[in-house]
Short mmCIF file of C-alpha atoms and ligand atoms in Angstrom, two decimals:
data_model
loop_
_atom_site.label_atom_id
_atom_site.label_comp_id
_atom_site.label_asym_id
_atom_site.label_seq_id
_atom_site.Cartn_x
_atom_site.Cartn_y
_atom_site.Cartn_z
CA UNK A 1 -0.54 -1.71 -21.77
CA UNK A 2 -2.69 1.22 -22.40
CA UNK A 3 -4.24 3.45 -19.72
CA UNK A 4 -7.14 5.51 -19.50
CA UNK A 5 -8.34 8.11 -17.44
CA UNK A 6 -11.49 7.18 -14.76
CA UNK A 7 -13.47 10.21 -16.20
CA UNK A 8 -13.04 9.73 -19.40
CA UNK A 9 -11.81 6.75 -21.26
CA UNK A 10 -10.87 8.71 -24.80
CA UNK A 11 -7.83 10.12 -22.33
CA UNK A 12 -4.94 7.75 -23.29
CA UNK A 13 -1.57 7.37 -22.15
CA UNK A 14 1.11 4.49 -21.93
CA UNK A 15 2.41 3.51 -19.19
CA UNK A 16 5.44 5.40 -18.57
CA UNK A 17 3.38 8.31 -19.11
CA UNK A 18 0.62 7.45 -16.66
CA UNK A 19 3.72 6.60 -13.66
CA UNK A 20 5.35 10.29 -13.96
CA UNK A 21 2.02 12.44 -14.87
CA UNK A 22 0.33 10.53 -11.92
CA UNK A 23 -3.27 12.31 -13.11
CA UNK A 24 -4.55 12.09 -16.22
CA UNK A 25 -4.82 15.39 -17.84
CA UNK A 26 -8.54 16.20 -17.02
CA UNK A 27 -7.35 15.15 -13.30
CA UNK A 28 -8.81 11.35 -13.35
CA UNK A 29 -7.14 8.41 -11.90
CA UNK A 30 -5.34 6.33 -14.59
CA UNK A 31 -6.93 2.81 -15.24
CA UNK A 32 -5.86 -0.09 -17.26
CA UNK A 33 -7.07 -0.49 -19.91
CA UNK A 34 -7.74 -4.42 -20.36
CA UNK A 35 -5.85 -6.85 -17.43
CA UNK A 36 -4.33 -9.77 -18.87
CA UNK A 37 -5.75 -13.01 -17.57
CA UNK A 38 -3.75 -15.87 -16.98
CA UNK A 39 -5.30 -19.66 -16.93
CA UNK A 40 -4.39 -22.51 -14.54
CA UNK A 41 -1.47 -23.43 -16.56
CA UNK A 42 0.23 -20.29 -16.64
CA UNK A 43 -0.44 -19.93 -13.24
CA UNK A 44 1.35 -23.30 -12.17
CA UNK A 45 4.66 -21.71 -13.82
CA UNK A 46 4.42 -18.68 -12.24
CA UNK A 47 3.75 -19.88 -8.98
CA UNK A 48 6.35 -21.72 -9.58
CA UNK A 49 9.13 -19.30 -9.83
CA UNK A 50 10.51 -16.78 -6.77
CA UNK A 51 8.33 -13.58 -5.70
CA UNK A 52 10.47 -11.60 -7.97
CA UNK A 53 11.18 -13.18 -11.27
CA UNK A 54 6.81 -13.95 -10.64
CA UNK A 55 6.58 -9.73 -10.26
CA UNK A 56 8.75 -8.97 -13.42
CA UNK A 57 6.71 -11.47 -15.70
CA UNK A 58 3.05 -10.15 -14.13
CA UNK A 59 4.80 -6.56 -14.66
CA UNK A 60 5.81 -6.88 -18.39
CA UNK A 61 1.94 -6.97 -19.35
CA UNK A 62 0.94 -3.30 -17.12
CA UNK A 63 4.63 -1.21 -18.69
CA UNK A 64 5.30 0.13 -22.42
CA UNK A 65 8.25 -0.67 -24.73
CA UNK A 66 10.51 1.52 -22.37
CA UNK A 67 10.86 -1.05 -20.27
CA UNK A 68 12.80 -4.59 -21.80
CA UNK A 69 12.58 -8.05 -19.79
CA UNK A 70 15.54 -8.04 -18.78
CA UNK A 71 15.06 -4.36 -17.12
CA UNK A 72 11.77 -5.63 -15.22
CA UNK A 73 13.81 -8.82 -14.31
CA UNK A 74 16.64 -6.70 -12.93
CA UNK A 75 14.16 -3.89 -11.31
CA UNK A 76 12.04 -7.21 -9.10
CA UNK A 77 15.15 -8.85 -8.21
CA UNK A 78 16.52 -5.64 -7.35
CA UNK A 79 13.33 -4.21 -5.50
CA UNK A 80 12.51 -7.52 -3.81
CA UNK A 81 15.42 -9.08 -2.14
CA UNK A 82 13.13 -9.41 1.07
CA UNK A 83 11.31 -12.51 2.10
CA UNK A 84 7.24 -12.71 1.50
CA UNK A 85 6.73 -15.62 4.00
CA UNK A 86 2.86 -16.82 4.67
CA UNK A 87 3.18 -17.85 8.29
CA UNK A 88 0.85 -19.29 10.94
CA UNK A 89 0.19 -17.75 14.27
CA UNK A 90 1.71 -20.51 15.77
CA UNK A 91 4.97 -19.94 14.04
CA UNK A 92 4.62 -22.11 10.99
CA UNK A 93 5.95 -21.05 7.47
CA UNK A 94 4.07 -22.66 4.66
CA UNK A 95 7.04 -23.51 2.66
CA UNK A 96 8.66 -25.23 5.19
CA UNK A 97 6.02 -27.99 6.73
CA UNK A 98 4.04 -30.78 4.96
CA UNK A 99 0.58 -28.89 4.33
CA UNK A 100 -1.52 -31.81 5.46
CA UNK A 101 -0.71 -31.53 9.09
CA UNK A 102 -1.36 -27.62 9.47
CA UNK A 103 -4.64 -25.38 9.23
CA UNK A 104 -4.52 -23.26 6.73
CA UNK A 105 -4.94 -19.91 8.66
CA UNK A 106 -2.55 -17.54 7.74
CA UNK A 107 -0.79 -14.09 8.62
CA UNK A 108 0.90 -12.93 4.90
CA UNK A 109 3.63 -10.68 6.52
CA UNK A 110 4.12 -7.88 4.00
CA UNK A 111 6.68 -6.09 6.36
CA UNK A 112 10.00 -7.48 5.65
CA UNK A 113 11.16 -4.63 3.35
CA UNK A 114 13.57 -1.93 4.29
CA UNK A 115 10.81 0.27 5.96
CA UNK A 116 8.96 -2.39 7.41
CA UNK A 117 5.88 -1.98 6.02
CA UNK A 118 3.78 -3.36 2.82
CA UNK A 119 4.09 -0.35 1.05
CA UNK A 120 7.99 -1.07 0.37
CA UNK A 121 6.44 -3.31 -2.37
CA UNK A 122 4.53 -0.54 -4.34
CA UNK A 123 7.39 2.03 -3.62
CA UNK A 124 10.50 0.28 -4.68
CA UNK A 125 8.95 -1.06 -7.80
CA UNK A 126 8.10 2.79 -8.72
CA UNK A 127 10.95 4.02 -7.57
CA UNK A 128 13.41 2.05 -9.63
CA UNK A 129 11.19 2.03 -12.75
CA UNK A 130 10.37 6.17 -12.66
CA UNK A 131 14.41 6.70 -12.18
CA UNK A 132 14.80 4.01 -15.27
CA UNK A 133 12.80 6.25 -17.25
CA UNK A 134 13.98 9.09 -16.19
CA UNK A 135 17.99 8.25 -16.59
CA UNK A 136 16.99 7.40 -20.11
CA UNK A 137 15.14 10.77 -20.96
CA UNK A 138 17.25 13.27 -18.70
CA UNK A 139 14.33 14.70 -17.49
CA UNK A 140 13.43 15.38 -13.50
CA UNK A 141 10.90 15.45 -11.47
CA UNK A 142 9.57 16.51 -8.14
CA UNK A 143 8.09 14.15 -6.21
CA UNK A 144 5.22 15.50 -3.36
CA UNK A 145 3.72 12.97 -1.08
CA UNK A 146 1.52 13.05 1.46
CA UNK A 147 1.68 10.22 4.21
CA UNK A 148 -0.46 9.10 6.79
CA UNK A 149 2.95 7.69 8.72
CA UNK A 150 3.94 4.62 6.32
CA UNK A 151 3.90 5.51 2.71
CA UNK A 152 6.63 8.70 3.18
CA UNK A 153 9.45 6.60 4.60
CA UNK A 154 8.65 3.50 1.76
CA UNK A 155 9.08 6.46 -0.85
CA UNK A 156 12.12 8.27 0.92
CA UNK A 157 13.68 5.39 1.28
CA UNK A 158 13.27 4.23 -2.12
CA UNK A 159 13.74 7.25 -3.92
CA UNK A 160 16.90 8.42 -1.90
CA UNK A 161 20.35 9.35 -4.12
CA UNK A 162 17.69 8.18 -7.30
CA UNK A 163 18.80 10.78 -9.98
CA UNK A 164 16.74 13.54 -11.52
CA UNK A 165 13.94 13.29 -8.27
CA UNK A 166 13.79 15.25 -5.39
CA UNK A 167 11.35 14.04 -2.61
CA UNK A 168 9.22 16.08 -0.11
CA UNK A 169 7.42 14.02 2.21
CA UNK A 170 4.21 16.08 4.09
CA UNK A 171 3.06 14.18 7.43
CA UNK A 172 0.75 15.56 9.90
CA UNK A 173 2.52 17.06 12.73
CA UNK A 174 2.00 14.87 15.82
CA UNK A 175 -0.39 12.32 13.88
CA UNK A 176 2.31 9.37 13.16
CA UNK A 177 4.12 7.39 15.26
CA UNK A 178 7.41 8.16 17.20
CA UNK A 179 9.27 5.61 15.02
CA UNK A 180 7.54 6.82 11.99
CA UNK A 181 8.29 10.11 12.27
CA UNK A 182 12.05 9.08 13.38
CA UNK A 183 12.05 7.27 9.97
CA UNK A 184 10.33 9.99 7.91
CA UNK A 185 13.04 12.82 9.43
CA UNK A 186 16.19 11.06 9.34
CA UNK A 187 16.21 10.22 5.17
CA UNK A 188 18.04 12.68 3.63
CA UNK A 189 20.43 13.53 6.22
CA UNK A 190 19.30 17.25 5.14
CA UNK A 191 21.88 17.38 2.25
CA UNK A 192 20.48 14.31 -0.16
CA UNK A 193 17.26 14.24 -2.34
CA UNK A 194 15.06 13.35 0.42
CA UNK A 195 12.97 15.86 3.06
CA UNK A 196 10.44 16.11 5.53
CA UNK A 197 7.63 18.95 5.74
CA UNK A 198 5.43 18.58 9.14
CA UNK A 199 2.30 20.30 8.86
CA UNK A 200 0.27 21.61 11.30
CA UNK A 201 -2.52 19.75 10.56
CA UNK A 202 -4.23 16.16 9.53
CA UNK A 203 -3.19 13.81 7.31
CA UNK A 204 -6.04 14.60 5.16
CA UNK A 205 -4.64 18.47 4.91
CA UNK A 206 -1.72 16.85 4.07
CA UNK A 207 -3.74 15.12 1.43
CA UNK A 208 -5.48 17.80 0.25
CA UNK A 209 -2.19 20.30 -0.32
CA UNK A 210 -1.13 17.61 -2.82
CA UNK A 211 -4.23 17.45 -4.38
CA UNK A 212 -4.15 21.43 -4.89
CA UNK A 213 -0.51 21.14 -6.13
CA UNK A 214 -1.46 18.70 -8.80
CA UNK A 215 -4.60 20.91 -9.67
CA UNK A 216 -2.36 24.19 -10.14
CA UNK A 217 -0.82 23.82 -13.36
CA UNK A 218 1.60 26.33 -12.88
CA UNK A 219 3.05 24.49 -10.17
CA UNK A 220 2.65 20.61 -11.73
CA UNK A 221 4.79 22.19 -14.61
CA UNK A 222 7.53 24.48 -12.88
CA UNK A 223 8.61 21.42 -10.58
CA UNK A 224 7.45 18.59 -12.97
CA UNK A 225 5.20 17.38 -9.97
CA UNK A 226 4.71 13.63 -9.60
CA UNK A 227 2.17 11.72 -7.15
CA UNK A 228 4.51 8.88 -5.16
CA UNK A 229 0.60 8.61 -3.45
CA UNK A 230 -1.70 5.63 -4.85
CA UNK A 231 -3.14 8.10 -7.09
CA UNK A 232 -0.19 7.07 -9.02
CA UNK A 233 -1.33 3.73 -10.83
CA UNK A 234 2.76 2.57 -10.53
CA UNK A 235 1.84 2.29 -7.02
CA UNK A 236 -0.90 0.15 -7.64
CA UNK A 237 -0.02 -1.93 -10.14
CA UNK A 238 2.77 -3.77 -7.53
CA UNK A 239 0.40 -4.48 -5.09
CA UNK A 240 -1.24 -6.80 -7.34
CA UNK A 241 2.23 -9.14 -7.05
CA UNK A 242 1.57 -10.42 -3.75
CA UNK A 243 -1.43 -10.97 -3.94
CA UNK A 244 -1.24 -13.38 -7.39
CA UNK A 245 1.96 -14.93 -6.06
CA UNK A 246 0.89 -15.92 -2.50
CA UNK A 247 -2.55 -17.17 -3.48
CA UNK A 248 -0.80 -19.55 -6.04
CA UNK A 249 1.45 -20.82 -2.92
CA UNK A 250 -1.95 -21.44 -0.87
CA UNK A 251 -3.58 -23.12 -4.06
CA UNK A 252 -0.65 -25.28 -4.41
CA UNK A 253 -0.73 -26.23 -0.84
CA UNK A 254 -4.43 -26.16 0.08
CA UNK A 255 -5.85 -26.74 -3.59
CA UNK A 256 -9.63 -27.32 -2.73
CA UNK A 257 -10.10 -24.03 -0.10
CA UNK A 258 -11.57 -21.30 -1.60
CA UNK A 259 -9.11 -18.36 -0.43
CA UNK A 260 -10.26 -15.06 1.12
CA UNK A 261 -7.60 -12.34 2.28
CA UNK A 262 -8.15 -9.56 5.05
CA UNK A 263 -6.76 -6.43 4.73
CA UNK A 264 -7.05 -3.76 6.82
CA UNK A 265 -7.23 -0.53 4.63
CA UNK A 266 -7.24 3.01 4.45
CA UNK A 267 -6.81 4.79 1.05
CA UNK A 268 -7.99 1.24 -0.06
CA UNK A 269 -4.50 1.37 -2.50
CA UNK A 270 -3.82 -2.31 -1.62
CA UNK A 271 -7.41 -3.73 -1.70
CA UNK A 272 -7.54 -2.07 -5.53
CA UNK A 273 -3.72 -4.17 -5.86
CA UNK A 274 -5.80 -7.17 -4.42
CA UNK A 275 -8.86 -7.01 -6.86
CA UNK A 276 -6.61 -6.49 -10.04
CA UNK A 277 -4.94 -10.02 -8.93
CA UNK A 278 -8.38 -11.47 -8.72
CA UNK A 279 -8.96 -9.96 -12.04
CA UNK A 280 -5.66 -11.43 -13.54
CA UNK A 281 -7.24 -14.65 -12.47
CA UNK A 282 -5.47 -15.42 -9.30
CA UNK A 283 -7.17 -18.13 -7.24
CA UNK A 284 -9.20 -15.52 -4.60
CA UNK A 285 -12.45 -15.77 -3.44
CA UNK A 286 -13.24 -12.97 -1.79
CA UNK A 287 -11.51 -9.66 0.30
CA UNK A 288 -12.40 -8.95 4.10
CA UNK A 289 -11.88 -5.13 4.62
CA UNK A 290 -10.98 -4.15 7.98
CA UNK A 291 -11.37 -0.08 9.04
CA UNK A 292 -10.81 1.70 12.06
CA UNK A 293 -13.33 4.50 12.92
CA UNK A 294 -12.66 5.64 9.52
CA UNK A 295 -15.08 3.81 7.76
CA UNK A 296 -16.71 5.39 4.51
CA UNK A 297 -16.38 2.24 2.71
CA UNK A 298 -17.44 -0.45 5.01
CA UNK A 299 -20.51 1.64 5.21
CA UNK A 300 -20.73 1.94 1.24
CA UNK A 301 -20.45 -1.88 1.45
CA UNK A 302 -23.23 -2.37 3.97
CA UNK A 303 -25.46 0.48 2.64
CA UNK A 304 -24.37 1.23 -1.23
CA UNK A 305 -24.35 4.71 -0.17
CA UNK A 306 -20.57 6.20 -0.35
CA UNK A 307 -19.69 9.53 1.88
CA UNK A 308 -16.38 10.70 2.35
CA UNK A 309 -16.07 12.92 5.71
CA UNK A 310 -13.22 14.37 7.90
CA UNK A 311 -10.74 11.70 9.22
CA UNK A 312 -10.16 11.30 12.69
CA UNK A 313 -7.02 9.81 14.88
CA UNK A 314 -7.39 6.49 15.84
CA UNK A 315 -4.47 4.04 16.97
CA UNK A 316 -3.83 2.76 13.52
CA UNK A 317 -2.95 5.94 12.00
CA UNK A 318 -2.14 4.92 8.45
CA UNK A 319 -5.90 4.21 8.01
CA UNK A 320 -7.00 7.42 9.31
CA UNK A 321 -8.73 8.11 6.43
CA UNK A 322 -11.91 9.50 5.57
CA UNK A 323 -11.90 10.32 1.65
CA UNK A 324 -9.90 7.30 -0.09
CA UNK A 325 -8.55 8.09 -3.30
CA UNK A 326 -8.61 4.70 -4.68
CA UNK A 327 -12.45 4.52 -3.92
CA UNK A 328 -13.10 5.65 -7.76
CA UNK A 329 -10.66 3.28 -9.04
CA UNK A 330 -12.60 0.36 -7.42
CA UNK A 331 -16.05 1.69 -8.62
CA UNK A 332 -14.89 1.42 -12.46
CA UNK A 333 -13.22 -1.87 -11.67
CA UNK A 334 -16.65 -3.17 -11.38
CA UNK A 335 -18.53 -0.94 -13.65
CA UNK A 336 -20.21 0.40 -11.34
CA UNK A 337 -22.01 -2.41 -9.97
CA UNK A 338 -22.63 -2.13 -6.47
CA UNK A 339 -23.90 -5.90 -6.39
CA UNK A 340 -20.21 -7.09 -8.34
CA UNK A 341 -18.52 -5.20 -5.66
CA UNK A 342 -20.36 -6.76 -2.50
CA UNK A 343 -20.13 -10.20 -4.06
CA UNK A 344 -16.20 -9.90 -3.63
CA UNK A 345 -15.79 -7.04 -0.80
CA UNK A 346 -17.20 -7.55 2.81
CA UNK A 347 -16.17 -5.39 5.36
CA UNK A 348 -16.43 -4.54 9.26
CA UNK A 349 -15.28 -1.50 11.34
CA UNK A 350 -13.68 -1.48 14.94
CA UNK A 351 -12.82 0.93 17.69
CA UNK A 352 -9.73 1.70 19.35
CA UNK A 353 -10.97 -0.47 22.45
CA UNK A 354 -11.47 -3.31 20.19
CA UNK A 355 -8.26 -3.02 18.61
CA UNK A 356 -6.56 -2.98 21.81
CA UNK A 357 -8.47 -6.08 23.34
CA UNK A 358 -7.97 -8.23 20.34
CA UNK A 359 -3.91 -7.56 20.40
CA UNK A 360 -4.01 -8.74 23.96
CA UNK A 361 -5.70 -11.95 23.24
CA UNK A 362 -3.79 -12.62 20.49
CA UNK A 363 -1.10 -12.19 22.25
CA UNK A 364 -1.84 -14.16 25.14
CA UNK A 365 -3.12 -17.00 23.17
CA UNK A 366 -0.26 -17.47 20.79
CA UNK A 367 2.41 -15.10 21.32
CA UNK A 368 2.19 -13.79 18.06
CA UNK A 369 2.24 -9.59 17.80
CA UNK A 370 0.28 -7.61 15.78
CA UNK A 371 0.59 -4.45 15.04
CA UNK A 372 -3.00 -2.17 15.40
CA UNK A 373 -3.63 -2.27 11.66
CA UNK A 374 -3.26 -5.83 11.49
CA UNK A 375 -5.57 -6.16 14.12
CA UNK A 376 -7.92 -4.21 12.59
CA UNK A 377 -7.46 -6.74 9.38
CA UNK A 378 -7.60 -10.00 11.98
CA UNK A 379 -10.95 -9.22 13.70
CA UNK A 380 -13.02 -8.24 10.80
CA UNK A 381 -11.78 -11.83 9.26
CA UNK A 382 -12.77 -13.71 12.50
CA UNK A 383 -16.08 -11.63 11.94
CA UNK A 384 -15.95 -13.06 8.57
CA UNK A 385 -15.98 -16.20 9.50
CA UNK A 386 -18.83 -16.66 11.52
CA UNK A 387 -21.40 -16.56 9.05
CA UNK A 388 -19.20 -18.99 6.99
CA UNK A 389 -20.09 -22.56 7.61
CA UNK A 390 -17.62 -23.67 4.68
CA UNK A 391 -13.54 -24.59 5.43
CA UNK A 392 -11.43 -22.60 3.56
CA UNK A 393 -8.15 -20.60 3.72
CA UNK A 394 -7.66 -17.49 5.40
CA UNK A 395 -5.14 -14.86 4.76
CA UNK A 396 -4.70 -11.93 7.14
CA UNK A 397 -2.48 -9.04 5.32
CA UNK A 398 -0.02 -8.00 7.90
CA UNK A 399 0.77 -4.49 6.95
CA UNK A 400 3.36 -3.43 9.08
CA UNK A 401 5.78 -4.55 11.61
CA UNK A 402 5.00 -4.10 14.99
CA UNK A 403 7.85 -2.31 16.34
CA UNK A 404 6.61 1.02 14.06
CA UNK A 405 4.29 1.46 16.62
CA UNK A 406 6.74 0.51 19.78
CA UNK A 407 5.19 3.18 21.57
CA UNK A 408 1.40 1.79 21.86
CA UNK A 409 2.16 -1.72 21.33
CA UNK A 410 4.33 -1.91 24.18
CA UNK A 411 1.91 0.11 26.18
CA UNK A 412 -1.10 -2.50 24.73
CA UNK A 413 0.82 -5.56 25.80
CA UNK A 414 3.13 -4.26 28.72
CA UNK A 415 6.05 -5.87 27.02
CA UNK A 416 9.04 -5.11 25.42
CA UNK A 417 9.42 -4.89 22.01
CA UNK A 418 12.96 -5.36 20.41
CA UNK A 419 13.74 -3.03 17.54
CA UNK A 420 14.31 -3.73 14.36
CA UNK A 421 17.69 -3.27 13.09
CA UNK A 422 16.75 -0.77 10.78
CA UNK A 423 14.37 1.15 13.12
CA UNK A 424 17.80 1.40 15.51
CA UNK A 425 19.56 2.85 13.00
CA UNK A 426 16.42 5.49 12.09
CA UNK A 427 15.91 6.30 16.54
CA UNK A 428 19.45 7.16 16.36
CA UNK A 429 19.93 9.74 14.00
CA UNK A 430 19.36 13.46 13.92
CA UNK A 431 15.97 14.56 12.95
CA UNK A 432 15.79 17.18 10.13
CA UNK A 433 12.17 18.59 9.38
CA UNK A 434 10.61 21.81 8.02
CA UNK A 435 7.25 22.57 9.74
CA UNK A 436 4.56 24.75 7.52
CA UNK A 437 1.01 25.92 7.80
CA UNK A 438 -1.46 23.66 5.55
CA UNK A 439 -0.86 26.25 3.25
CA UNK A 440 -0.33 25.38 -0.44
CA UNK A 441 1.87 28.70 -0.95
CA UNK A 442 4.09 28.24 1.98
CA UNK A 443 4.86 24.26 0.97
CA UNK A 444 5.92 25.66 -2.25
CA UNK A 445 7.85 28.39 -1.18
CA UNK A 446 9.94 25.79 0.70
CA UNK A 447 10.31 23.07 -1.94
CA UNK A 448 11.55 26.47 -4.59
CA UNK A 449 14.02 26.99 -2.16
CA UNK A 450 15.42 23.21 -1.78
CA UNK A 451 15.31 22.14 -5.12
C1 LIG B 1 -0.94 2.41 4.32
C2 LIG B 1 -1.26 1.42 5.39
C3 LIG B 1 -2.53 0.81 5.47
C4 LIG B 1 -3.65 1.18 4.54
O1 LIG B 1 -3.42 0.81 3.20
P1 LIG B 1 -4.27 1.46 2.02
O2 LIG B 1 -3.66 0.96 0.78
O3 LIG B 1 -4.14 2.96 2.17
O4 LIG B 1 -5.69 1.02 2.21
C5 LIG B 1 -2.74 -0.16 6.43
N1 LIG B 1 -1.77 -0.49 7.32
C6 LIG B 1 -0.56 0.08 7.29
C7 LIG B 1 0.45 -0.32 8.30
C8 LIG B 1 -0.26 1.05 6.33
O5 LIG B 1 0.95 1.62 6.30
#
């Protein structure tokens, strides 16, 4: 597969290219250029085979010639040795009831990876295939991301003791959760490849200090800067997986529902993963985009008018968002038709309050916990579904497991939340962090002096 850049589609590269440049040259996002399409009968067989071996198939037709089948079988199986399971709030798994019986409402939880969040699927695919490449070419790179409280301990955790990369993970000081920042902090251990950089700002600072890096050439080419961000199109590429693979499960199970998935979004990285499935031809009607108070693109939706502004801090601070970087991506998807887009995307914003009451009820009605940003995804697809007189299958995107926000979801529910054993081991350990100005020049002067 060949890329090209959003700006300018006579800027080429393959794909290995495209993962460690992150930009294109004239600092567009990297696009594919044509997504394969797969018919019903393909389909059956790859539905038919486990999330992985499913991923490395879907993935051979987005790499180059650096990468052989057998290294994309070995990368999946390696990368996603967690479960995927579509569950029911009532505690039904769809692979293990007869179909019939059950409604076809369904929570896809995405947080079953070592970090416990969805972005464990983008970042160990990347991780393993940019340390593939770069094993092969001896060449190393310096990885900057900036991380709203999620994405940083996906990448640290799947970039730590990979060879030739050092990591620096910026998070706004104060704006992520306790376990978050517990995870983000305790990586590296301070000696390994892997470290933390608080800065005194938001997450959109944080956001914009990688931007600058990338823009300053004399930086991008001193530390061989790459984006672990969803800038990077190896980030979004991945998130396509789940999507095609669980909406073949539903089809198989529920084959006359039309299927529409929520997903709560931000930097709207795993809606673009979502719309390249329904471009490979998965079986997906439509997308439900849920925002906190951050809401520049359910407002583009309703109104065709798009304006980024200044994020602010909401409980369900991975989405605090106010500029999303994959917003251009999804514009060129559809060629920049507004009506394409708002046949597929519909979308509905909520406030903290809302949030809040709608984790309580769901709670008291079924037991089941959410975590905010789920919540956020879960009301706008009730919303959804009142205009929709028409059955068909929902799928609510569960982006994270509860427990990373212990702190407000126990204070939400006034219950206990047990810990994760992973999250145990993170709350234990010592917490090693730099904190810096959001000042490009001071960032840098740290990262020369670790790496
Ligand atoms: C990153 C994140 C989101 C937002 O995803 P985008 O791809 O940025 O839209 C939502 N929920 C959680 C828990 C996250 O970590």
């Amino acid at each position: 597969m060949r890329y090209h850049s959003h700006n300018n589609p006579t800027i080429t590269a393959q794909f290995s290219q495209a993962l460690l440049a992150s930009l294109a040259p004239d600092g567009g996002l990297w696009m594919p250029d044509k997504i394969p399409n797969f018919d019903t009968g393909k389909q059956a067989q790859l539905g038919a085979m486990s999330f992985a071996d499913c991923s490395s198939k879907l993935a051979k037709h987005f790499v180059d010639d650096h990468f052989s089948d057998s290294d994309l079988t070995d990368i999946c199986r390696d990368a996603y040795d967690f479960p995927v399971p579509l569950k029911t709030l009532s505690g039904y798994e769809l692979d293990t009831a007869t179909p019939e019986n059950v409604n076809a409402d369904f929570i896809l939880e995405l947080f079953h990876g070592p970090t416990l969040a969805f972005k464990d699927f983008a970042a160990r695919f990347m991780g393993r295939a940019a340390s593939h490449l770069l094993q092969k070419s001896k060449e190393k790179r310096t990885i900057l991301v900036a991380t709203s409280g999620d994405t940083g301990g996906a990448i640290g955790d799947a970039f730590l003791h990979q060879k030739g990369i050092d990591v620096f993970i910026l998070f706004p000081q104060g704006g992520v959760s306790k376990v978050q920042e517990q995870q983000l902090t305790t990586i590296g251990g301070g000696n390994a490849n892997v470290h933390a950089i608080a800065i005194d700002g938001t997450f959109d600072d944080c956001q914009k200090l990688v931007k600058e890096a990338f823009a300053n050439k004399d930086y991008t080419e001193r530390f061989n800067l790459m984006s672990a961000n969803s800038i990077n199109v190896g980030r979004v590429i991945p998130q396509s997986f789940y999507y095609f693979w669980t909406s073949l499960q539903i089809k198989a199970a529920h084959n006359d529902l039309p299927i529409v998935y929520s997903i709560p979004s931000g930097n709207l990285g795993n809606l673009t993963g979502g719309l390249i499935a329904k471009a490979m031809g998965a079986p997906i009607d439509r997308f439900v985009i849920g925002n906190n108070a951050n809401d520049p693109f359910v407002d583009y939706l309703n109104t065709g008018e798009y304006k980024g502004r200044n994020s602010v801090p909401t409980l369900s601070n991975a989405m605090d968002i106010g500029r999303p970087n994959n917003f251009p991506r999804i514009v060129k998807l559809y060629n920049s038709d507004f009506e394409a887009i708002q046949k597929v995307c519909w979308g509905a914003s909520f406030t903290d309050e809302e949030t809040e009451r709608h984790m309580r009820r769901v709670y008291a009605e079924s037991g089941y916990i959410m975590c905010p940003h789920t919540a956020v995804g879960h009301m706008a697809m009730k919303e959804f579904s009142k205009d929709i007189d028409m059955p068909f299958a929902s799928v609510c995107v569960a982006t994270a497991h509860p427990a990373k926000f212990a702190n407000s979801v126990e204070r939400i529910l006034r219950t206990d939340i047990q810990l994760p054993e992973p999250l145990k081991k993170a709350v234990s350990r010592k917490k090693i962090v730099h904190i810096s100005k959001p000042s490009l020049d001071d960032v840098m002067n740290f990262i020369e002096n670790k790496s």
